[in-house]
Coordinates of C-alpha atoms in Angstrom, one line a residue:
M1 CA 32.4 48.3 -30.4
E2 CA 31.6 52.2 -29.6
V3 CA 32.5 53.7 -26.3
R4 CA 30.7 57.4 -25.2
D5 CA 31.7 59.5 -22.3
A6 CA 29.2 61.1 -19.3
V7 CA 28.0 63.2 -21.9
G8 CA 27.3 60.7 -24.8
N9 CA 29.9 62.3 -27.0
R10 CA 31.8 58.9 -29.0
L11 CA 35.5 57.6 -27.9
A12 CA 38.4 56.8 -30.1
D13 CA 41.8 55.5 -29.2
G14 CA 43.8 59.1 -28.7
D15 CA 41.6 61.2 -27.6
A16 CA 41.6 63.8 -24.7
V17 CA 39.6 63.5 -21.6
S18 CA 39.2 65.5 -18.7
L19 CA 37.7 64.6 -15.1
V20 CA 33.9 65.0 -14.4
K21 CA 34.5 64.0 -10.9
D22 CA 36.5 63.8 -7.8
L23 CA 39.0 60.2 -8.0
K24 CA 40.8 58.0 -6.0
V25 CA 42.6 55.9 -7.6
K26 CA 43.7 52.4 -6.0
G27 CA 46.9 51.3 -5.7
S28 CA 48.8 55.0 -5.6
G29 CA 48.9 55.9 -2.2
G30 CA 45.9 58.1 -1.5
Q31 CA 46.6 60.3 -4.5
T32 CA 43.0 61.6 -5.9
L33 CA 42.6 63.0 -9.3
K34 CA 40.5 66.4 -9.3
R35 CA 37.6 67.2 -12.1
G36 CA 38.7 68.7 -14.7
T37 CA 41.8 67.3 -15.1
V38 CA 43.1 65.7 -18.6
I39 CA 44.2 62.8 -19.7
R40 CA 45.9 62.8 -23.2
A41 CA 46.5 60.2 -25.5
I42 CA 43.2 57.4 -24.4
R43 CA 43.5 53.9 -25.5
L44 CA 40.0 51.8 -26.0
T45 CA 39.7 48.0 -24.1
G46 CA 38.0 45.6 -24.9
D47 CA 35.3 47.0 -22.3
P48 CA 32.9 49.6 -23.6
Q49 CA 33.0 50.9 -20.1
E50 CA 36.4 51.0 -20.2
I51 CA 39.5 53.3 -21.1
D52 CA 43.9 52.6 -21.2
C53 CA 45.6 55.3 -20.0
R54 CA 48.4 57.0 -18.4
H55 CA 49.0 59.5 -16.2
E56 CA 52.2 61.6 -14.1
G57 CA 54.0 58.8 -11.9
I58 CA 50.6 56.7 -12.7
K59 CA 50.8 53.5 -15.3
G60 CA 48.5 51.3 -15.9
L61 CA 45.0 53.7 -15.5
V62 CA 41.9 52.6 -16.0
L63 CA 39.1 55.3 -16.0
R64 CA 35.3 54.5 -16.3
A65 CA 34.1 56.3 -19.6
E66 CA 31.4 57.2 -17.2
F67 CA 33.6 59.4 -15.0
V68 CA 35.5 61.5 -18.3
R69 CA 34.0 63.8 -21.1
K70 CA 35.6 65.0 -24.2
V71 CA 38.0 67.6 -24.6

């Protein structure tokens, strides 16, 4: 399985990514992750368009690969 970010770079487990747009986080009380936020140590899932990650205060965060780019 091959997972690619918003600009076409290949992603792997443990990579660091940054957000390419502001994202509202569902179920977190209206929290928004701002563009440019760096997420470290991502994990790939079985879906080629989703990545699993953690951010301060948000456990079990799943992001679409189209909204991140590799750092």
